[in-house]
Coordinates of C-alpha atoms in Angstrom, one line a residue:
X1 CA 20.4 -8.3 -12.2
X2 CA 19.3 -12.0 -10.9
X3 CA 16.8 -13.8 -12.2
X4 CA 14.5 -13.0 -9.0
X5 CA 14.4 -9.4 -9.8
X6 CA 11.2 -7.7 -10.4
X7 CA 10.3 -4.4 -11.8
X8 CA 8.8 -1.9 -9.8
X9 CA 6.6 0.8 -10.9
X10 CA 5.7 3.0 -8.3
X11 CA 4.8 7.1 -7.3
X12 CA 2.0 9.1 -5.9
X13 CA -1.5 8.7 -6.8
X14 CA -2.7 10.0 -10.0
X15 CA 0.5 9.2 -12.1
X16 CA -0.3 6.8 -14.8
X17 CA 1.1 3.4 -12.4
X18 CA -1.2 1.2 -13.9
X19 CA -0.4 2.2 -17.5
X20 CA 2.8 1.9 -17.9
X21 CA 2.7 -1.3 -15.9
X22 CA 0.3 -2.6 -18.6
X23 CA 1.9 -0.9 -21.5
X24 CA 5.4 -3.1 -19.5
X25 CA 3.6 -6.0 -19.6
X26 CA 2.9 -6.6 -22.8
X27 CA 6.2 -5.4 -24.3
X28 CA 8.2 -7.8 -21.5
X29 CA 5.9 -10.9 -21.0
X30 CA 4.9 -9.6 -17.5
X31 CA 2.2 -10.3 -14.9
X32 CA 1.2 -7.2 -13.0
X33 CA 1.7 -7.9 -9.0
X34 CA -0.7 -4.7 -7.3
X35 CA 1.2 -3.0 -4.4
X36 CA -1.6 -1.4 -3.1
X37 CA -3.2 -1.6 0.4
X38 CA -6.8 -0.8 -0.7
X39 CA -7.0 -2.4 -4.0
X40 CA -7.0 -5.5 -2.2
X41 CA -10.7 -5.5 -1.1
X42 CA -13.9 -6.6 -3.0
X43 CA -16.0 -4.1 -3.7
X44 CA -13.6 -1.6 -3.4
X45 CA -13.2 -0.2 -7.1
X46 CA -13.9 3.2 -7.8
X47 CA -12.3 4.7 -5.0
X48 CA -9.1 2.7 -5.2
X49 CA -8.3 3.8 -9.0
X50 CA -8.6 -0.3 -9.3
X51 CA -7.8 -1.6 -13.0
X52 CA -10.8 -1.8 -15.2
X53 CA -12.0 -5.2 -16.5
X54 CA -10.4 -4.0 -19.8
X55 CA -7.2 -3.2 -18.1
X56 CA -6.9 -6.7 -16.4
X57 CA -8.2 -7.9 -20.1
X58 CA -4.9 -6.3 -21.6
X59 CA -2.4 -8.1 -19.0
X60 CA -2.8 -10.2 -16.2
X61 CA -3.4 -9.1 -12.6
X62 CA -2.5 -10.1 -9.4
X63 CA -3.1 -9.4 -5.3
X64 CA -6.8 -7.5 -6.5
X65 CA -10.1 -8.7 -4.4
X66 CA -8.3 -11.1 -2.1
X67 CA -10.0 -9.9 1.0
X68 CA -12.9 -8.7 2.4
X69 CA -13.5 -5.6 3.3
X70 CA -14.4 -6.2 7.0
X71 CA -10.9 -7.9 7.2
X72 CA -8.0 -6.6 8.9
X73 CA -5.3 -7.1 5.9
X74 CA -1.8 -6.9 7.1
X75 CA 1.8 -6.0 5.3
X76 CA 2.7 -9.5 6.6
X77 CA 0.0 -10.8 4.7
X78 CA 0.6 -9.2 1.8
X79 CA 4.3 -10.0 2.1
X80 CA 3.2 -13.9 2.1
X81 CA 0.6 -13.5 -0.9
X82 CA 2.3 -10.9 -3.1
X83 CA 5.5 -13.3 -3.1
X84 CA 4.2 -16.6 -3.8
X85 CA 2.4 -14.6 -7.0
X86 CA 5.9 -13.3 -7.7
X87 CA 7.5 -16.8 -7.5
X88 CA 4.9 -18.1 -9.7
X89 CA 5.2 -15.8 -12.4
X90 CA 8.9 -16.4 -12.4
X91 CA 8.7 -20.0 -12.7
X92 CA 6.1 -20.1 -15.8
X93 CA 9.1 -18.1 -17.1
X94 CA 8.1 -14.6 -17.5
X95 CA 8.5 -10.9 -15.2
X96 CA 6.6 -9.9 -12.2
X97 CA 6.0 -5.8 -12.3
X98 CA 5.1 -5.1 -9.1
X99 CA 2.5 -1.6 -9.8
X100 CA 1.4 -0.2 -7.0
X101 CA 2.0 3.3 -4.5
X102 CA 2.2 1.8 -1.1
X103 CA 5.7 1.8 -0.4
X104 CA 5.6 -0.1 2.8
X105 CA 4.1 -2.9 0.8
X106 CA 6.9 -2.5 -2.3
X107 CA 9.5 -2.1 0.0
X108 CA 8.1 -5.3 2.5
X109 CA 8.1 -7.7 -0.5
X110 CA 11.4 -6.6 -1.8
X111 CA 12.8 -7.2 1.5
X112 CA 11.3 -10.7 2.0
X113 CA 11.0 -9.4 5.6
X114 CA 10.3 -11.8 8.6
X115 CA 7.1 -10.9 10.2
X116 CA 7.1 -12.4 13.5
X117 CA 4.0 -14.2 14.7
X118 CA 2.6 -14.2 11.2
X119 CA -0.2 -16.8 12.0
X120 CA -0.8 -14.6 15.3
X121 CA -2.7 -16.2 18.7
X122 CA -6.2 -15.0 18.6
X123 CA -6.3 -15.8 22.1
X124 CA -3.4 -13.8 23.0
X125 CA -4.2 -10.7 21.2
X126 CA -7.9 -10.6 22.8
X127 CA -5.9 -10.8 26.0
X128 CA -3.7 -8.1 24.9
X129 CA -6.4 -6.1 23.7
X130 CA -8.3 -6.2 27.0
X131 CA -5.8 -5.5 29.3
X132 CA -5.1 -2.3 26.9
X133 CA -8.9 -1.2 27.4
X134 CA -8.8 -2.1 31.0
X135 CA -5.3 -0.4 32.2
X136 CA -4.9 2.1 29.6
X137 CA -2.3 3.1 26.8
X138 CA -0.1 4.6 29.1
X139 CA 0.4 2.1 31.6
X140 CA 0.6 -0.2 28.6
X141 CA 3.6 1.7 27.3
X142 CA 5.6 1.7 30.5
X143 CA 4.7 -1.9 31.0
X144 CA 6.5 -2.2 27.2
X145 CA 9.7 0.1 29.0
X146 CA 10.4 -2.3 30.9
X147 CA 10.8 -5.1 28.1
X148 CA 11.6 -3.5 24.8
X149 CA 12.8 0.2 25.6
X150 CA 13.5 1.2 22.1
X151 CA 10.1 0.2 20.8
X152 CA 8.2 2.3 24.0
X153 CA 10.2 5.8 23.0
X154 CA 8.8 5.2 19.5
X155 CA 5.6 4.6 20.2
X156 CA 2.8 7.1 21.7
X157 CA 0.1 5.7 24.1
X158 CA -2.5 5.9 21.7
X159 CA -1.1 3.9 19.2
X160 CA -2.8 0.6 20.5
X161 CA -2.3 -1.5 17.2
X162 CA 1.7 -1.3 17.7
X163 CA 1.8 -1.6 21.4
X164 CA -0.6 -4.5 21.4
X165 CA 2.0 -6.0 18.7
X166 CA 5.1 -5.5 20.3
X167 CA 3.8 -7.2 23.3
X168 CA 2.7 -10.2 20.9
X169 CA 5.4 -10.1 19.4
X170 CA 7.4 -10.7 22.2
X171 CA 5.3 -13.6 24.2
X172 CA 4.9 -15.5 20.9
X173 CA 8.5 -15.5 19.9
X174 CA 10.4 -14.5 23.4
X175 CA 12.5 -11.8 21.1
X176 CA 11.7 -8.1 21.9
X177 CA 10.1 -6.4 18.8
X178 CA 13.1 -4.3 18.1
X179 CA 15.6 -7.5 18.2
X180 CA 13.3 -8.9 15.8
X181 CA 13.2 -6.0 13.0
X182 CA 17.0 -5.7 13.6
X183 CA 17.8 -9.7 12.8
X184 CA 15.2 -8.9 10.0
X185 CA 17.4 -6.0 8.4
X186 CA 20.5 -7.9 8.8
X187 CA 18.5 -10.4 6.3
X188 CA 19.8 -10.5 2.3
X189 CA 16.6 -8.9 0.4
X190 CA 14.4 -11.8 -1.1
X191 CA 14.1 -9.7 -4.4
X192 CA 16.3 -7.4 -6.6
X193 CA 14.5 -4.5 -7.8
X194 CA 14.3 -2.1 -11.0
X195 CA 12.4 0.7 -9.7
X196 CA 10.6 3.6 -12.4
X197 CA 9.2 5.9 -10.3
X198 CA 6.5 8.2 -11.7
X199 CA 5.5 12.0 -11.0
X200 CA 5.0 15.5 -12.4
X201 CA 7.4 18.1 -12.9
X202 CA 5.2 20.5 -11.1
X203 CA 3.6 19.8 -8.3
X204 CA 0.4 21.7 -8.8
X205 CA -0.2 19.9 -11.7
X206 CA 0.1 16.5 -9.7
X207 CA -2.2 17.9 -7.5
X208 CA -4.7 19.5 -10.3
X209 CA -5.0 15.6 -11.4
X210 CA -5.5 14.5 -8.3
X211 CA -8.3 17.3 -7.8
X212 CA -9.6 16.0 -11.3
X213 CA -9.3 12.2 -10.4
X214 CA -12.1 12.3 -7.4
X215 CA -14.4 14.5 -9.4
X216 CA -13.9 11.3 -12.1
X217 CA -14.5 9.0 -9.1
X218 CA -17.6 11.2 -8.1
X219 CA -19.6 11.3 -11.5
X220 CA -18.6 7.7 -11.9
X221 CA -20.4 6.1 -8.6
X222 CA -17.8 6.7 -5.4
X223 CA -21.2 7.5 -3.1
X224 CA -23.3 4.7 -4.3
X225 CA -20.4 2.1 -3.7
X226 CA -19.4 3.5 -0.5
X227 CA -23.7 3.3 0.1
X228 CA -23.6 -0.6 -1.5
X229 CA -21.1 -1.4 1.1
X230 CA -22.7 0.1 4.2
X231 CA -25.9 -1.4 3.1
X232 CA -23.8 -4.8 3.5
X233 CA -23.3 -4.5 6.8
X234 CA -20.2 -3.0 6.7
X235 CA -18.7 -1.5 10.0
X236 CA -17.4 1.8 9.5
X237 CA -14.5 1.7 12.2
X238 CA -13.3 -0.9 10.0
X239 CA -9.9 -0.3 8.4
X240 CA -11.2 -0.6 5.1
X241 CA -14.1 2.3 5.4
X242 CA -11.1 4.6 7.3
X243 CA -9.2 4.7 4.0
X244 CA -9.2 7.7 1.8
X245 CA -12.2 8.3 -0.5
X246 CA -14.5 6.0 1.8
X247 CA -14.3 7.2 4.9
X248 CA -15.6 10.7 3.5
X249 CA -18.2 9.7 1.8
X250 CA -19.8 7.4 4.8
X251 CA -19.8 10.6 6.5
X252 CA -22.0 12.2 4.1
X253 CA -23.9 9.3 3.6
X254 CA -25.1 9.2 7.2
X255 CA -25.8 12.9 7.8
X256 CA -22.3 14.2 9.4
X257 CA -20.9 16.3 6.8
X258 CA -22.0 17.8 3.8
X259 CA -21.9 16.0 0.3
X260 CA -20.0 19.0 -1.3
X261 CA -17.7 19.2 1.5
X262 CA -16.9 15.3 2.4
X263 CA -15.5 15.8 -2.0
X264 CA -13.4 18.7 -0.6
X265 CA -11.9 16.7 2.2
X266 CA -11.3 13.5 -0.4
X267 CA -9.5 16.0 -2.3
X268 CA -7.4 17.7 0.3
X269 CA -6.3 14.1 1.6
X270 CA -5.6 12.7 -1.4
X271 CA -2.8 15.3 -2.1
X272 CA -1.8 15.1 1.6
X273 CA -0.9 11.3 1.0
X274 CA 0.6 11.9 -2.3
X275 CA 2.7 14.3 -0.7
X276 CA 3.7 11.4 2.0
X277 CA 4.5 9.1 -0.9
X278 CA 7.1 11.9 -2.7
X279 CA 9.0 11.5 0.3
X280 CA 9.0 8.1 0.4
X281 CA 10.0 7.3 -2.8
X282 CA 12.6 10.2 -2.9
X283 CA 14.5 7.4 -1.1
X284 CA 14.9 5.2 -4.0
X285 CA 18.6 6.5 -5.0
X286 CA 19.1 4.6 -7.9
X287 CA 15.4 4.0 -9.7
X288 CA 14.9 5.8 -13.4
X289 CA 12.4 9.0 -12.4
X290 CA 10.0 9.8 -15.4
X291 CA 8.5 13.0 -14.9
X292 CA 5.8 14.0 -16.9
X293 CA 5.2 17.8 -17.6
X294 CA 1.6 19.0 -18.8
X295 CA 0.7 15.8 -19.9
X296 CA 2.0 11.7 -19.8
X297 CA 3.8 10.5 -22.7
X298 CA 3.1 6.7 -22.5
X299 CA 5.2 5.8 -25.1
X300 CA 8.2 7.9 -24.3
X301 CA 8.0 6.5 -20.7
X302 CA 7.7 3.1 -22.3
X303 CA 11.1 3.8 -24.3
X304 CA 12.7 5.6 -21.5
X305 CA 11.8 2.1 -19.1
X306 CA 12.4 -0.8 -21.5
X307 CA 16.1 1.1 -22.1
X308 CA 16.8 1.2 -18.5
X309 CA 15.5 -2.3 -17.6
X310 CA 17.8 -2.9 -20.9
X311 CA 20.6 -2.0 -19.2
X312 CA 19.8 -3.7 -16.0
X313 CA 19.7 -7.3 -18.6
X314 CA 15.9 -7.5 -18.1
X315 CA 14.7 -6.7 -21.6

């Protein structure tokens, strides 16, 4: 392993990430790095599991309440913040741990993938945007045929965020969006990587925790956040309020589903996404897998990690 490898401790929701990353922390002289795409809004605690006071007490935190909710955070953004946080920690001497259960952001920042366009053209994309609303995603998607093939056949009509892109993409840099993520690929990875992944044994019991964690979210304040943040004005087709655990709630709050029922739905989504990040992480072929059966052992999975990252000359 280089000396710009970080340790990455990842897995569905409901796992004990933040933990272990704290218990790794202080045993390794790390700085936690979050890799999650909701924990980077203010305001946004409860409902994003967010570390505690105390927990940021017992080891320090990075990429929590950088942006405002209203904002429309991006991977590329991320990419550009989480890594000069990496490179800091690594010059003062000591380990970033990368914590978090978005993979798309883990796997981004390991990458050091080139986001074309990164300080975008307002201009261009209001442009973009318009001529979407006035022609329609379809003619939008055969007007991308003609320039980028590959990326139309991926995309569907409705998906205006990634047509709009692809066209920006390709007027700011004159390189289709599919040459562009291919050069980016060919790229060396910015990071090496020591990956624990976290989960259950069983999967009902991932999913009993999850069922347990929103009723914990519940009696501690999820509906009078989600209120505190609609009283600030907050829109509620931002992407912010559309993630899981606030969009439900808003709901409720304004009259359009029951309180009882927006709980069931938080529920039911929750182990939906945790679902979609098995099968993401399932791709990580050579990461140590600590799966805990009834109940986490913290410092088993603190032995089992600080062995492994042993062998990988980190420890």
């Amino acid at each position: 392993m280089s000396e710009k490898t970080l340790i990455v401790v990842c897995g569905p929701t409901a796992t004990g990430k933040t933990r272990l990353g704290i218990e790794l922390a202080r045993a390794l002289d790390g700085e936690i790095v979050s890799a999650d795409s909701m924990q980077i809004y203010r305001g946004m605690d409860i409902g994003t599991a967010k570390a505690t006071p105390a927990e940021r007490a017992a080891a320090v935190h990075h990429m929590l309440d950088v942006a405002d909710p209203a904002e429309d955070y991006s991977v590329a953004r991320y990419v550009e913040e989480a890594a000069k946080c990496c490179e800091d920690i690594l010059s003062h001497g000591k380990r970033p741990i990368l914590v978090g259960g978005t993979g798309l952001y883990i796997d981004s920042l390991i990458s050091g993938r080139n986001f074309a366009g990164r300080d975008s053209d307002d201009a261009l994309r209001r442009r973009l945007d318009a001529d979407y609303e006035e022609i329609g995603g379809e003619a939008m998607l055969a007007r991308l045929r003609l320039i980028d093939p590959d990326r139309a056949d991926k995309l569907h009509a409705a998906d205006r965020r990634r047509i709009v892109r692809a066209f920006e993409i390709y007027e700011l840099t004159g390189e289709t969006a599919t040459a562009h993520d291919e050069r980016s690929r060919a790229l060396p990875p910015r990071y090496e990587a020591a990956t624990i992944v976290l989960g259950y044994s069983e999967r009902a019991e991932l999913y009993r925790r999850i069922d347990a964690r929103v009723d914990q979210m519940v009696d501690g304040g999820l509906f009078d956040e989600v209120r505190r943040l609609l009283d600030a004005g907050l829109d509620t087709n931002c992407t912010a309020m559309q993630a899981i655990g606030y969009k439900e709630p808003a709901m409720a709050l304004r009259g359009e589903l029951d309180r009882n029922d927006a709980i069931a739905r938080i529920k039911q989504s929750s182990r939906r996404y945790a679902k979609r990040q098995l099968t993401w992480f399932s791709r990580y072929g050579d990461a140590l897998r600590i799966n805990w059966d009834n109940q986490p052992d913290f410092p088993q999975a603190l032995r089992l990690s600080t062995e492994f990252l042993h062998r990988r000359g980190l420890s």
